[in-house]
Amino acid sequence: MAEKEVLMQIKDLSVTYETRLGPVSAVEGVSFDILKGEILGLVGESGCGKSTMGKALMRMIQPPGRISSGKLIFDGEDIMTYDENQMRDFRGRKISMIFQDPMTSLNPVQRVDEHLVEAIQVHEPKTKPSDALGRSNTLMERLGIQKQRMKNYPHQLSGGMRQRVMIGLGLVLNANLIVADEATTSLDVIVEAKLVDQLKEIRDEFGVTLLVITHNIALVAEISDRVAVMYAGHLVELGTVEKIFDNPLHPYTYGLLSSVPNIKLDEREELYKMGGEPPNLTHPPKGCRFHPRCPKAMPICETIEPQFQEVARGRFVKCWLYENHPDKTTKKIEVAA
Amino acid sequence: MKSKTLYMIIAVLVLFSMVMTACTPKATEAPVVEETTEAPVVEETAAETEAPAGVPDREFLWTPALRQAVAAAIDREVIVDRVFEGRNIPAYHMVPSGYPFATEPFLDKYGTRDLEMAIELVKSEGYTEDNPFTFDLFYPPEHYGTTTADVMQVIKEQLEETGVMKVNLQSMNWAEYVDAFVAGEIPFFILGWFPDFADPDNWLSPFASCIGSPDNGVFYCNEEMDSLLLAAASAPDPAEREALYQQIGELYAEEVPTLPLFWEPEFVTYRDGVEGVTIGAPFEFNYNVLSFAEDATPASGSRDTIIIGTTDEVNSLDPQDAYSTHDWEVLKNTGMALLSYTPGTSELVPGAAAELPTVSEDGLTYTYKIKEGLTFADGTPVTAQTFVDSWNRLNTLEGQVSGLIQLYVDSVEAVDDLTVAYHLKASFGFFPALSAAAPFIVANPANFAADAINQFPDKIDGIGAYRMVSHEVGQQMVLEANPNYIGEAPAIKNVIIRYFADPTTMANAIEKGEIDVAWRTLGPVEAVRLSSVEGMTTVTVEAPALRYMVFNHQYPYKPAE
Amino acid sequence: MSASLRRFIITRVLLTIPMVLILVTMIFFIMRILPGDPIRSQLGPRVSEEQANALRERLGLNRPLYVQYFDFLWDMVTLDFGTALTQGERPILDELGERMPATIELTIPAIAITAVIGIFSGAYAAKNRKKPVDYVIRLMSIVAYSIPVFFMGLIFQILFSVRLPVFPLAGRMDTLMMTTFESRTHFYVIDAILAQNWKALGSVLMHLVLPSVTLGLALSGVFVRLTRVNMIEMLQSDFITAGRARGLPERRLAYRHSLRNTFIPILTLLGLQFAILLAGAVLTETTFSWPGVGRYLVERIQLRDYTAVQATIAVFALFVAAVSLLMDILYAFIDPRIRY
């Protein structure tokens, strides 16, 4: 595999929400890299912090939440040091986002072309309106929206078309990274399939890096180059898609993959259900946050939090099974490359 | 809710209200009142219980003794001090003290107050401390000002101080109130009175005569009083009238058909430099004697225009219809009645007439000579026939004021071009005063058609010092000096009357200098405030506005109260 | 205009007719159920019962109720409003023809002021939520709608007309100017422009300031709160987040995007407020001696003047219906979701 360049480095990112019940650590100590031109899938249950993660990358966390610590290094610069103006310029131009519900994510009283032209004019004020319009039209045509539909309002378009408008908004400023936050969740499978193809196309054609945040394992399997798994605010596993699906290291990942219903008709097995509930993040469990539900839990898991470590080339996992510690009685499991 | 259900409900509501109104009695039958009394249309089911021991059964609630007791128990000075800070004037007779032949019979008989007499009188009817004389006292909460409630409260206290009377105060809104007292439904209530013409008769007959009293809810009829009133009204000799009114006064205090309380003054404020503001007992405000001093700063910016503010509204400007104070004021400034008053006094002088009238032997005919060369502002000549025409208008068109004049005048004839004779129904000695009233102002046929009342003419080209040239209803009226006025031209050529919606705004206007004179109804609150403001003068006008209590003499007595 | 919009408008217009009919029927009967009779309440005890009856006869009040009702309906249809029953029997059409324009001329700038102050303060407060300026604006809005209108009017009158003689005290126009002013439509602004009488126009506009500011300010409180709440909600919505993700500046998101969307419920409220404004104009009309229809209606009700009240309310109802329809049409234009 050719060595890809690093586009963005997330170092030790933590996001905290100040609630009346106390601070909630929605994301804690997450570190990983996003490589240029890859499609990185970020999966996990609802509430695991993956959406927060996505927003944090663009520093879109609104009060009462905030990024409590960490660095976000994009193209060599730590965007945590950017002021508001720099961030505004950054958003949309360097990283853009596609949202879950395109109906509510588009301004109902604004036409399609107006959406795009506005984005251009805000970022590149010297652009002539006619040029901006031209650019928008061309782009949208490539995505499959004809010129006549550009004057429509969002409610006049189908779900799939609206999603494509969203994508267009992500691409119009030639962003380097597009974060797709549950972008296909509200679509039916056929439309979803089309969209998936489209996403792959734009990566191939435009060289855009994609971070696909989803709870849909099948989608991740379909589209991603690498997969990152989150649980309860922690990043628990990261690796290539083949390796993860072939050999999930973290017990949570294993459970997650087993939970996927098998579509084959003759093998009517019982659905595997993972025991227990995701933890309350105001008082997360001590030690490893997964330990209450983990079938492989050891005494040390209850007291000391494991590190997120590279256990083989390109394989990272946060689990005592793969780490040694004086308090641990058993030896760590070795992972093949 | 389904729309069908909604429509059903609305239809039911509508039907229901239709049924309700159809079942409610409408216009009451006019009680036919002649010289004898008749019971009013009041369906009250009298309880058939025994009268409590000591109180004899009787037909009517009010006996002379009880009425006298109320008259004795009231202390007007206290009312005036407590409620009006001494501004108002206690009234010891229905007739204003500034009038000819006025006396103070209530003061004579009861002093300012005689509590002992009151208690004695009530007890003489069989009431005791344990079984007090109980009755309702009605009043309208706003029509006479919000102080009415306070007045009622003081009266209640004063009456209950006797220990043998118990008063229940009842407030009722004006429209209902009028209906109720005219129908004879309430026993004891307050009213106000403003004269139609400056003569004692107008203060007595409407309340104490058999024919007049039902209209005011009094329902009083006494042969002696009636004959005295008639005699006094028709006596030609002033000395005779004086003696008769003295007698009437005494009888009035004895019988107490109504109980006079106090006089409410009016106020007028005028800016420094305005001269000639005089309003006398007949309550006339003459604009033609107004003038600006050398150093005056007129509100209009010009010395030949004066701006007068008022909160009154124009009701009708047709002389043979108009029946309210402001209307009469405008009419008297744009026209002249047969006689007028010297401004600021109650001295009768010729107006449209060339001289004071001559009276026939029997006192039934008053003949007036009309001034020569009298014309309307548009040049149309005025002759005796004009006066006859105006009388015909009044008599046939049934305006609001017709009834008043028809009480006294039988017919009018033009003896010759410049002489007109009025034939009266009885030898009313006050006819000259009556002939100074607005209905005797001739109407210009160009403004007022002979066959219809015109309450809002575009112009008035009358025979007065001014003519009305424009009228924006609710906003302002413009008067210009009448070039054909037979008298002396007014000092100020133009008068603009500006209509305000409330006295506070009007007071602000004069303070600011947007108007020169603030007249009715300034009200005591604003008057007191303005009297301490520099640059203007506030004057109290002794207005003949009376507040008095009415006894419903035919209110039935119900033992089980 | 699309077919569905056309159909919408026609349906609404047709529905207005039964609405007005039901309303005036109710008024017709309610007025007669109320105790008190127009003749007596105006004339008081001054006229004899016979005369009063004669007057009632003349005005047709002695006829059976259903006769009066059907007569009345017919008059409504033929737009014959008749004359007021009492106290100045002016033809009601004349009276309304002068007073309605006066009130409208007052309420239009009032509504504009309400809308502008209400919407922009509300939007500003929403955008700067929980900061001191938000609290100040909310406080001011409460003060605005708690202070009684007439009191506010009086204070403005004293401050800006008497103490600081900047604005005229009362009335629609300068006293002297009015003596030569010809009014055709009774909308003084229009008449002044038509006559090219610029001084008069100036006077009329100056006279409009205090009363319309009073009325507008008094009603703006509601708008501030409503706008603020709606804006806050709107600012949390997805498309705003999406916009932020595109790097759109906060100011733009608040005032262009949020506000435009918030405008839709606000417009509905504005239509409703118009009706309230007409009624609320009564107090302003009193303080500023404005010869409008609000005061007229109150006076006539107190006088139990059936014909005047019926006619006035009928006209009111038509007017409110018209404004409401207009708002709905505007609504359709602003919100493309309704249009297409």
PDB file of C-alpha atoms in Angstrom, chain B residues 156-287:
ATOM      1  CA  LYS B 156     -74.918  56.885  53.246  1.00  0.00           C
ATOM      2  CA  GLU B 157     -72.767  57.551  56.269  1.00  0.00           C
ATOM      3  CA  GLN B 158     -74.670  60.675  57.163  1.00  0.00           C
ATOM      4  CA  LEU B 159     -78.021  58.958  56.923  1.00  0.00           C
ATOM      5  CA  GLU B 160     -76.911  55.927  58.865  1.00  0.00           C
ATOM      6  CA  GLU B 161     -75.587  58.160  61.593  1.00  0.00           C
ATOM      7  CA  THR B 162     -79.169  58.513  62.693  1.00  0.00           C
ATOM      8  CA  GLY B 163     -79.035  54.879  63.702  1.00  0.00           C
ATOM      9  CA  VAL B 164     -82.520  54.322  62.377  1.00  0.00           C
ATOM     10  CA  MET B 165     -81.792  54.313  58.669  1.00  0.00           C
ATOM     11  CA  LYS B 166     -79.965  51.775  56.574  1.00  0.00           C
ATOM     12  CA  VAL B 167     -78.855  52.587  53.047  1.00  0.00           C
ATOM     13  CA  ASN B 168     -77.852  50.104  50.325  1.00  0.00           C
ATOM     14  CA  LEU B 169     -75.782  51.729  47.600  1.00  0.00           C
ATOM     15  CA  GLN B 170     -76.433  50.449  44.066  1.00  0.00           C
ATOM     16  CA  SER B 171     -74.476  51.571  41.033  1.00  0.00           C
ATOM     17  CA  MET B 172     -76.035  51.204  37.608  1.00  0.00           C
ATOM     18  CA  ASN B 173     -74.685  52.273  34.260  1.00  0.00           C
ATOM     19  CA  TRP B 174     -76.216  55.319  32.669  1.00  0.00           C
ATOM     20  CA  ALA B 175     -78.243  53.763  29.892  1.00  0.00           C
ATOM     21  CA  GLU B 176     -79.914  51.319  32.249  1.00  0.00           C
ATOM     22  CA  TYR B 177     -80.223  53.978  34.919  1.00  0.00           C
ATOM     23  CA  VAL B 178     -82.258  56.298  32.734  1.00  0.00           C
ATOM     24  CA  ASP B 179     -84.536  53.497  31.659  1.00  0.00           C
ATOM     25  CA  ALA B 180     -84.990  52.458  35.252  1.00  0.00           C
ATOM     26  CA  PHE B 181     -85.929  55.798  36.727  1.00  0.00           C
ATOM     27  CA  VAL B 182     -88.205  56.766  33.880  1.00  0.00           C
ATOM     28  CA  ALA B 183     -90.012  53.494  34.378  1.00  0.00           C
ATOM     29  CA  GLY B 184     -90.262  54.216  38.085  1.00  0.00           C
ATOM     30  CA  GLU B 185     -88.231  51.231  39.108  1.00  0.00           C
ATOM     31  CA  ILE B 186     -85.862  52.812  41.577  1.00  0.00           C
ATOM     32  CA  PRO B 187     -86.764  54.470  44.888  1.00  0.00           C
ATOM     33  CA  PHE B 188     -84.030  57.032  45.529  1.00  0.00           C
ATOM     34  CA  PHE B 189     -81.337  58.289  43.191  1.00  0.00           C
ATOM     35  CA  ILE B 190     -79.166  61.199  42.096  1.00  0.00           C
ATOM     36  CA  LEU B 191     -79.559  63.358  39.019  1.00  0.00           C
ATOM     37  CA  GLY B 192     -78.108  66.492  37.558  1.00  0.00           C
ATOM     38  CA  TRP B 193     -79.846  69.502  36.058  1.00  0.00           C
ATOM     39  CA  PHE B 194     -78.870  72.271  33.760  1.00  0.00           C
ATOM     40  CA  PRO B 195     -81.345  74.999  32.945  1.00  0.00           C
ATOM     41  CA  ASP B 196     -82.987  75.590  29.602  1.00  0.00           C
ATOM     42  CA  PHE B 197     -83.623  79.202  30.362  1.00  0.00           C
ATOM     43  CA  ALA B 198     -82.831  81.480  33.268  1.00  0.00           C
ATOM     44  CA  ASP B 199     -85.983  81.456  35.332  1.00  0.00           C
ATOM     45  CA  PRO B 200     -86.974  79.745  38.597  1.00  0.00           C
ATOM     46  CA  ASP B 201     -89.803  77.947  36.864  1.00  0.00           C
ATOM     47  CA  ASN B 202     -87.325  75.862  34.890  1.00  0.00           C
ATOM     48  CA  TRP B 203     -85.862  74.693  38.190  1.00  0.00           C
ATOM     49  CA  LEU B 204     -89.121  73.764  39.852  1.00  0.00           C
ATOM     50  CA  SER B 205     -91.796  72.635  37.420  1.00  0.00           C
ATOM     51  CA  PRO B 206     -89.826  69.796  35.896  1.00  0.00           C
ATOM     52  CA  PHE B 207     -89.641  68.157  39.316  1.00  0.00           C
ATOM     53  CA  ALA B 208     -92.630  69.238  41.306  1.00  0.00           C
ATOM     54  CA  SER B 209     -95.398  69.611  38.760  1.00  0.00           C
ATOM     55  CA  CYS B 210     -97.777  66.764  38.093  1.00  0.00           C
ATOM     56  CA  ILE B 211     -97.129  66.956  34.401  1.00  0.00           C
ATOM     57  CA  GLY B 212     -93.362  67.286  34.477  1.00  0.00           C
ATOM     58  CA  SER B 213     -92.215  65.146  37.372  1.00  0.00           C
ATOM     59  CA  PRO B 214     -92.632  61.649  35.857  1.00  0.00           C
ATOM     60  CA  ASP B 215     -90.077  62.472  33.171  1.00  0.00           C
ATOM     61  CA  ASN B 216     -87.502  62.906  35.876  1.00  0.00           C
ATOM     62  CA  GLY B 217     -88.568  59.827  37.744  1.00  0.00           C
ATOM     63  CA  VAL B 218     -90.092  61.857  40.551  1.00  0.00           C
ATOM     64  CA  PHE B 219     -93.775  60.914  40.087  1.00  0.00           C
ATOM     65  CA  TYR B 220     -94.813  63.666  42.437  1.00  0.00           C
ATOM     66  CA  CYS B 221     -98.194  65.296  42.206  1.00  0.00           C
ATOM     67  CA  ASN B 222     -99.647  67.741  44.669  1.00  0.00           C
ATOM     68  CA  GLU B 223    -102.528  70.020  43.845  1.00  0.00           C
ATOM     69  CA  GLU B 224    -101.358  72.841  46.016  1.00  0.00           C
ATOM     70  CA  MET B 225     -97.858  72.781  44.537  1.00  0.00           C
ATOM     71  CA  ASP B 226     -99.218  72.586  41.024  1.00  0.00           C
ATOM     72  CA  SER B 227    -101.476  75.570  41.386  1.00  0.00           C
ATOM     73  CA  LEU B 228     -98.725  77.600  43.059  1.00  0.00           C
ATOM     74  CA  LEU B 229     -96.292  76.770  40.268  1.00  0.00           C
ATOM     75  CA  LEU B 230     -98.768  77.695  37.599  1.00  0.00           C
ATOM     76  CA  ALA B 231     -99.649  80.923  39.328  1.00  0.00           C
ATOM     77  CA  ALA B 232     -96.020  81.887  39.806  1.00  0.00           C
ATOM     78  CA  ALA B 233     -95.178  81.088  36.204  1.00  0.00           C
ATOM     79  CA  SER B 234     -97.983  83.139  34.822  1.00  0.00           C
ATOM     80  CA  ALA B 235     -97.947  86.055  37.196  1.00  0.00           C
ATOM     81  CA  PRO B 236     -96.965  89.163  35.283  1.00  0.00           C
ATOM     82  CA  ASP B 237     -96.047  91.264  38.288  1.00  0.00           C
ATOM     83  CA  PRO B 238     -92.535  90.645  39.660  1.00  0.00           C
ATOM     84  CA  ALA B 239     -93.578  91.363  43.222  1.00  0.00           C
ATOM     85  CA  GLU B 240     -96.353  88.831  42.940  1.00  0.00           C
ATOM     86  CA  ARG B 241     -93.926  86.286  41.508  1.00  0.00           C
ATOM     87  CA  GLU B 242     -91.552  86.897  44.351  1.00  0.00           C
ATOM     88  CA  ALA B 243     -94.183  86.212  46.984  1.00  0.00           C
ATOM     89  CA  LEU B 244     -95.340  83.110  45.204  1.00  0.00           C
ATOM     90  CA  TYR B 245     -91.846  81.708  44.834  1.00  0.00           C
ATOM     91  CA  GLN B 246     -91.280  82.349  48.501  1.00  0.00           C
ATOM     92  CA  GLN B 247     -94.321  80.212  49.242  1.00  0.00           C
ATOM     93  CA  ILE B 248     -93.259  77.565  46.776  1.00  0.00           C
ATOM     94  CA  GLY B 249     -89.855  77.409  48.422  1.00  0.00           C
ATOM     95  CA  GLU B 250     -91.372  76.792  51.823  1.00  0.00           C
ATOM     96  CA  LEU B 251     -93.688  74.126  50.466  1.00  0.00           C
ATOM     97  CA  TYR B 252     -90.778  72.548  48.681  1.00  0.00           C
ATOM     98  CA  ALA B 253     -88.762  72.235  51.885  1.00  0.00           C
ATOM     99  CA  GLU B 254     -91.853  70.795  53.556  1.00  0.00           C
ATOM    100  CA  GLU B 255     -92.760  68.304  50.858  1.00  0.00           C
ATOM    101  CA  VAL B 256     -89.260  67.610  49.564  1.00  0.00           C
ATOM    102  CA  PRO B 257     -90.164  66.383  46.086  1.00  0.00           C
ATOM    103  CA  THR B 258     -86.449  66.398  45.372  1.00  0.00           C
ATOM    104  CA  LEU B 259     -83.479  67.252  47.556  1.00  0.00           C
ATOM    105  CA  PRO B 260     -80.923  69.729  46.214  1.00  0.00           C
ATOM    106  CA  LEU B 261     -77.331  68.870  47.098  1.00  0.00           C
ATOM    107  CA  PHE B 262     -74.727  71.190  45.567  1.00  0.00           C
ATOM    108  CA  TRP B 263     -73.693  73.235  42.563  1.00  0.00           C
ATOM    109  CA  GLU B 264     -70.812  72.090  40.439  1.00  0.00           C
ATOM    110  CA  PRO B 265     -68.704  74.919  39.121  1.00  0.00           C
ATOM    111  CA  GLU B 266     -67.110  74.998  35.724  1.00  0.00           C
ATOM    112  CA  PHE B 267     -63.686  76.366  34.950  1.00  0.00           C
ATOM    113  CA  VAL B 268     -62.203  78.373  32.154  1.00  0.00           C
ATOM    114  CA  THR B 269     -58.536  79.113  31.568  1.00  0.00           C
ATOM    115  CA  TYR B 270     -57.211  81.784  29.247  1.00  0.00           C
ATOM    116  CA  ARG B 271     -53.688  82.800  28.405  1.00  0.00           C
ATOM    117  CA  ASP B 272     -52.298  86.157  29.381  1.00  0.00           C
ATOM    118  CA  GLY B 273     -53.219  88.763  26.845  1.00  0.00           C
ATOM    119  CA  VAL B 274     -56.671  87.385  26.195  1.00  0.00           C
ATOM    120  CA  GLU B 275     -59.338  89.761  27.383  1.00  0.00           C
ATOM    121  CA  GLY B 276     -63.073  89.741  27.573  1.00  0.00           C
ATOM    122  CA  VAL B 277     -63.671  86.266  28.937  1.00  0.00           C
ATOM    123  CA  THR B 278     -66.873  86.750  30.930  1.00  0.00           C
ATOM    124  CA  ILE B 279     -69.419  84.059  31.586  1.00  0.00           C
ATOM    125  CA  GLY B 280     -72.344  85.136  33.693  1.00  0.00           C
ATOM    126  CA  ALA B 281     -75.278  83.429  35.318  1.00  0.00           C
ATOM    127  CA  PRO B 282     -77.063  82.618  32.049  1.00  0.00           C
ATOM    128  CA  PHE B 283     -73.924  80.697  31.205  1.00  0.00           C
ATOM    129  CA  GLU B 284     -73.273  82.325  27.852  1.00  0.00           C
ATOM    130  CA  PHE B 285     -69.807  82.635  26.388  1.00  0.00           C
ATOM    131  CA  ASN B 286     -69.802  85.454  23.890  1.00  0.00           C
ATOM    132  CA  TYR B 287     -66.899  85.365  21.487  1.00  0.00           C
TER     133      TYR B 287
END
